[in-house]
Amino acid sequence: MTSSRLVRALPVAIAAVLALAGGGQAVAAPAPDAAARVVTYDAGGAAEFKDAVTKGAAVWNQSVKNVQLKPVASGQRADLRVVADNGWPRASVTALGSGTIYFGRQAVDEGHNTVRIASHEMGHILGLPDVKPGPCSSLMSGASAGTSCTNANPNAAEKAEVEDAFALMEASGATAGTYKH
């Protein structure tokens, strides 16, 4: 483990040890009233895929608590930018919770579901890798699940991985711009 990861993991480890020492029972972090990390997105360049981007963000907002995707306020810079193009969908991740999604028309033209594409690419921005080949039940299996797969929801493991990444970010006091994975 690198020293920067160790430093980020230390507050979580200390909290777990203290919880176990206090009563033999660990509590899940964050507490229900803890504020979620907000990742703003700009779908202004998403063209005909704006609705799919909004629905993909809603999927993640209903699936996880430690991070919420919100449209960027007018005049503000977004953490996540979505741009439509003619290539294959892809995400350029600059840090946990930030980057650019290229919403490629090639996959849509081949018959892939637009909301699944949006949710999948947002999964990359939220720290998830591709899982290929993979079943339709895995959002991060992407196109390998086939064009008949319309599942836009992350499975339990994918949700947990995002929750853990953003809980670690919150516990360490890191910002989206400083997290490196």
mmCIF file of C-alpha atoms in Angstrom:
data_model
loop_
_atom_site.group_PDB
_atom_site.id
_atom_site.type_symbol
_atom_site.label_atom_id
_atom_site.label_comp_id
_atom_site.label_asym_id
_atom_site.label_seq_id
_atom_site.Cartn_x
_atom_site.Cartn_y
_atom_site.Cartn_z
ATOM 1 C CA MET A 1 0.000 0.000 0.000
ATOM 2 C CA THR A 2 1.365 3.396 -0.926
ATOM 3 C CA SER A 3 1.911 5.946 1.807
ATOM 4 C CA SER A 4 -0.856 8.239 0.444
ATOM 5 C CA ARG A 5 -3.362 5.368 0.494
ATOM 6 C CA LEU A 6 -2.225 4.460 3.984
ATOM 7 C CA VAL A 7 -2.770 8.022 5.160
ATOM 8 C CA ARG A 8 -6.260 8.057 3.603
ATOM 9 C CA ALA A 9 -7.108 4.671 5.135
ATOM 10 C CA LEU A 10 -5.847 5.535 8.624
ATOM 11 C CA PRO A 11 -8.912 7.475 9.880
ATOM 12 C CA VAL A 12 -11.234 4.658 8.796
ATOM 13 C CA ALA A 13 -9.045 2.034 10.492
ATOM 14 C CA ILE A 14 -8.861 4.049 13.713
ATOM 15 C CA ALA A 15 -12.644 4.514 13.760
ATOM 16 C CA ALA A 16 -13.156 0.780 13.261
ATOM 17 C CA VAL A 17 -10.749 -0.121 16.087
ATOM 18 C CA LEU A 18 -12.382 2.388 18.441
ATOM 19 C CA ALA A 19 -15.841 1.099 17.583
ATOM 20 C CA LEU A 20 -14.775 -2.479 18.220
ATOM 21 C CA ALA A 21 -13.055 -1.578 21.480
ATOM 22 C CA GLY A 22 -16.081 0.389 22.666
ATOM 23 C CA GLY A 23 -18.600 -2.412 22.515
ATOM 24 C CA GLY A 24 -17.456 -5.161 20.244
ATOM 25 C CA GLN A 25 -19.627 -3.873 17.442
ATOM 26 C CA ALA A 26 -18.565 -1.754 14.472
ATOM 27 C CA VAL A 27 -20.914 0.790 12.989
ATOM 28 C CA ALA A 28 -21.227 1.511 9.283
ATOM 29 C CA ALA A 29 -19.807 4.785 8.062
ATOM 30 C CA PRO A 30 -21.025 7.313 7.314
ATOM 31 C CA ALA A 31 -23.800 7.971 9.801
ATOM 32 C CA PRO A 32 -27.238 8.362 8.205
ATOM 33 C CA ASP A 33 -27.158 12.119 8.778
ATOM 34 C CA ALA A 34 -23.701 12.563 7.242
ATOM 35 C CA ALA A 35 -23.634 14.802 4.193
ATOM 36 C CA ALA A 36 -23.082 13.108 0.863
ATOM 37 C CA ARG A 37 -20.255 14.244 -1.383
ATOM 38 C CA VAL A 38 -21.835 16.157 -4.276
ATOM 39 C CA VAL A 39 -20.471 15.548 -7.753
ATOM 40 C CA THR A 40 -21.809 18.130 -10.181
ATOM 41 C CA TYR A 41 -22.351 17.258 -13.812
ATOM 42 C CA ASP A 42 -22.810 19.280 -16.981
ATOM 43 C CA ALA A 43 -24.907 17.560 -19.649
ATOM 44 C CA GLY A 44 -24.861 20.633 -21.885
ATOM 45 C CA GLY A 45 -22.804 18.804 -24.507
ATOM 46 C CA ALA A 46 -24.762 15.548 -24.271
ATOM 47 C CA ALA A 47 -27.024 16.498 -27.199
ATOM 48 C CA GLU A 48 -29.763 13.888 -27.675
ATOM 49 C CA PHE A 49 -28.530 11.975 -24.601
ATOM 50 C CA LYS A 50 -29.362 14.639 -21.962
ATOM 51 C CA ASP A 51 -32.388 12.685 -20.729
ATOM 52 C CA ALA A 52 -30.342 9.477 -20.442
ATOM 53 C CA VAL A 53 -27.687 11.356 -18.438
ATOM 54 C CA THR A 54 -30.346 12.706 -16.048
ATOM 55 C CA LYS A 55 -31.794 9.202 -15.632
ATOM 56 C CA GLY A 56 -28.324 7.686 -15.126
ATOM 57 C CA ALA A 57 -27.599 10.229 -12.382
ATOM 58 C CA ALA A 58 -30.945 9.386 -10.759
ATOM 59 C CA VAL A 59 -30.020 5.688 -10.761
ATOM 60 C CA TRP A 60 -26.825 6.424 -8.824
ATOM 61 C CA ASN A 61 -28.587 8.871 -6.484
ATOM 62 C CA GLN A 62 -31.107 6.156 -5.570
ATOM 63 C CA SER A 63 -28.387 3.520 -5.208
ATOM 64 C CA VAL A 64 -25.763 5.151 -2.968
ATOM 65 C CA LYS A 65 -25.691 7.556 -0.023
ATOM 66 C CA ASN A 66 -22.068 8.775 0.189
ATOM 67 C CA VAL A 67 -22.167 10.590 -3.153
ATOM 68 C CA GLN A 68 -24.904 12.346 -5.083
ATOM 69 C CA LEU A 69 -24.808 13.520 -8.691
ATOM 70 C CA LYS A 70 -26.361 16.957 -9.219
ATOM 71 C CA PRO A 71 -26.631 19.216 -12.278
ATOM 72 C CA VAL A 72 -24.107 22.038 -12.129
ATOM 73 C CA ALA A 73 -25.416 25.511 -11.322
ATOM 74 C CA SER A 74 -25.314 28.047 -14.118
ATOM 75 C CA GLY A 75 -21.934 29.753 -14.315
ATOM 76 C CA GLN A 76 -20.195 27.098 -12.194
ATOM 77 C CA ARG A 77 -17.604 24.550 -13.283
ATOM 78 C CA ALA A 78 -18.800 20.936 -13.195
ATOM 79 C CA ASP A 79 -16.875 18.002 -11.744
ATOM 80 C CA LEU A 80 -18.185 15.821 -14.567
ATOM 81 C CA ARG A 81 -18.747 16.879 -18.150
ATOM 82 C CA VAL A 82 -20.781 14.814 -20.650
ATOM 83 C CA VAL A 83 -20.153 15.205 -24.379
ATOM 84 C CA ALA A 84 -21.868 13.364 -27.240
ATOM 85 C CA ASP A 85 -19.666 12.105 -30.064
ATOM 86 C CA ASN A 86 -19.716 9.498 -32.822
ATOM 87 C CA GLY A 87 -17.251 7.050 -31.231
ATOM 88 C CA TRP A 88 -17.687 4.339 -28.611
ATOM 89 C CA PRO A 89 -18.823 5.506 -25.113
ATOM 90 C CA ARG A 90 -15.924 6.081 -22.745
ATOM 91 C CA ALA A 91 -14.934 7.959 -19.620
ATOM 92 C CA SER A 92 -11.816 9.972 -18.999
ATOM 93 C CA VAL A 93 -11.404 9.981 -15.223
ATOM 94 C CA THR A 94 -9.187 12.719 -13.788
ATOM 95 C CA ALA A 95 -9.894 11.898 -10.108
ATOM 96 C CA LEU A 96 -12.579 10.176 -8.074
ATOM 97 C CA GLY A 97 -15.768 12.068 -8.910
ATOM 98 C CA SER A 98 -14.389 14.068 -11.823
ATOM 99 C CA GLY A 99 -13.698 13.699 -15.504
ATOM 100 C CA THR A 100 -15.404 13.618 -18.879
ATOM 101 C CA ILE A 101 -17.855 11.120 -20.324
ATOM 102 C CA TYR A 102 -17.914 10.792 -24.091
ATOM 103 C CA PHE A 103 -21.400 9.493 -24.887
ATOM 104 C CA GLY A 104 -20.588 7.684 -28.128
ATOM 105 C CA ARG A 105 -23.305 7.175 -30.686
ATOM 106 C CA GLN A 106 -21.666 3.992 -31.985
ATOM 107 C CA ALA A 107 -23.025 1.872 -29.105
ATOM 108 C CA VAL A 108 -26.478 3.458 -29.410
ATOM 109 C CA ASP A 109 -26.484 2.761 -33.157
ATOM 110 C CA GLU A 110 -25.671 -0.880 -32.360
ATOM 111 C CA GLY A 111 -28.712 -1.054 -30.051
ATOM 112 C CA HIS A 112 -27.305 -0.535 -26.537
ATOM 113 C CA ASN A 113 -29.569 1.121 -23.961
ATOM 114 C CA THR A 114 -28.802 4.821 -23.416
ATOM 115 C CA VAL A 115 -29.591 4.892 -19.691
ATOM 116 C CA ARG A 116 -27.376 1.833 -19.114
ATOM 117 C CA ILE A 117 -24.590 3.580 -21.043
ATOM 118 C CA ALA A 118 -24.953 6.734 -18.910
ATOM 119 C CA SER A 119 -25.029 4.779 -15.629
ATOM 120 C CA HIS A 120 -22.076 2.619 -16.693
ATOM 121 C CA GLU A 121 -19.894 5.582 -17.669
ATOM 122 C CA MET A 122 -20.863 7.430 -14.464
ATOM 123 C CA GLY A 123 -19.731 4.293 -12.623
ATOM 124 C CA HIS A 124 -16.236 4.898 -14.007
ATOM 125 C CA ILE A 125 -16.305 8.507 -12.744
ATOM 126 C CA LEU A 126 -17.339 7.108 -9.346
ATOM 127 C CA GLY A 127 -14.315 4.806 -9.300
ATOM 128 C CA LEU A 128 -15.502 1.530 -10.835
ATOM 129 C CA PRO A 129 -13.540 -0.451 -13.444
ATOM 130 C CA ASP A 130 -14.990 -2.437 -16.334
ATOM 131 C CA VAL A 131 -15.945 -6.039 -15.558
ATOM 132 C CA LYS A 132 -15.667 -7.833 -18.892
ATOM 133 C CA PRO A 133 -16.994 -10.214 -19.808
ATOM 134 C CA GLY A 134 -19.794 -9.939 -17.345
ATOM 135 C CA PRO A 135 -23.463 -10.665 -16.827
ATOM 136 C CA CYS A 136 -26.295 -8.185 -17.331
ATOM 137 C CA SER A 137 -26.675 -7.997 -13.534
ATOM 138 C CA SER A 138 -23.316 -6.207 -13.424
ATOM 139 C CA LEU A 139 -23.660 -2.605 -14.607
ATOM 140 C CA MET A 140 -19.926 -2.456 -15.158
ATOM 141 C CA SER A 141 -20.048 -5.389 -17.593
ATOM 142 C CA GLY A 142 -21.035 -2.758 -20.123
ATOM 143 C CA ALA A 143 -21.448 -3.870 -23.705
ATOM 144 C CA SER A 144 -20.253 -7.416 -22.960
ATOM 145 C CA ALA A 145 -23.747 -8.140 -21.562
ATOM 146 C CA GLY A 146 -25.215 -7.631 -25.042
ATOM 147 C CA THR A 147 -27.714 -5.252 -26.590
ATOM 148 C CA SER A 148 -30.679 -7.007 -24.947
ATOM 149 C CA CYS A 149 -29.383 -5.949 -21.499
ATOM 150 C CA THR A 150 -31.117 -2.795 -20.293
ATOM 151 C CA ASN A 151 -30.113 -3.029 -16.618
ATOM 152 C CA ALA A 152 -28.948 0.453 -15.604
ATOM 153 C CA ASN A 153 -28.586 -0.345 -11.893
ATOM 154 C CA PRO A 154 -25.353 -1.168 -10.073
ATOM 155 C CA ASN A 155 -25.341 -4.485 -8.226
ATOM 156 C CA ALA A 156 -24.666 -4.737 -4.476
ATOM 157 C CA ALA A 157 -20.889 -5.097 -4.908
ATOM 158 C CA GLU A 158 -20.698 -2.085 -7.243
ATOM 159 C CA LYS A 159 -22.751 0.028 -4.823
ATOM 160 C CA ALA A 160 -20.546 -1.017 -1.907
ATOM 161 C CA GLU A 161 -17.353 -0.173 -3.800
ATOM 162 C CA VAL A 162 -18.604 3.349 -4.569
ATOM 163 C CA GLU A 163 -19.832 3.831 -0.990
ATOM 164 C CA ASP A 164 -16.462 2.713 0.369
ATOM 165 C CA ALA A 165 -14.467 4.963 -1.972
ATOM 166 C CA PHE A 166 -16.445 8.058 -1.042
ATOM 167 C CA ALA A 167 -16.523 7.167 2.687
ATOM 168 C CA LEU A 168 -12.726 6.896 2.577
ATOM 169 C CA MET A 169 -12.534 10.236 0.783
ATOM 170 C CA GLU A 170 -14.751 11.847 3.437
ATOM 171 C CA ALA A 171 -12.875 10.246 6.343
ATOM 172 C CA SER A 172 -9.534 11.403 4.992
ATOM 173 C CA GLY A 173 -10.719 14.933 4.313
ATOM 174 C CA ALA A 174 -9.637 14.593 0.674
ATOM 175 C CA THR A 175 -11.438 16.529 -2.005
ATOM 176 C CA ALA A 176 -12.536 15.161 -5.348
ATOM 177 C CA GLY A 177 -9.703 17.067 -6.972
ATOM 178 C CA THR A 178 -6.987 15.460 -4.833
ATOM 179 C CA TYR A 179 -8.086 11.802 -4.801
ATOM 180 C CA LYS A 180 -5.916 9.561 -6.937
ATOM 181 C CA HIS A 181 -6.699 5.912 -7.593
#
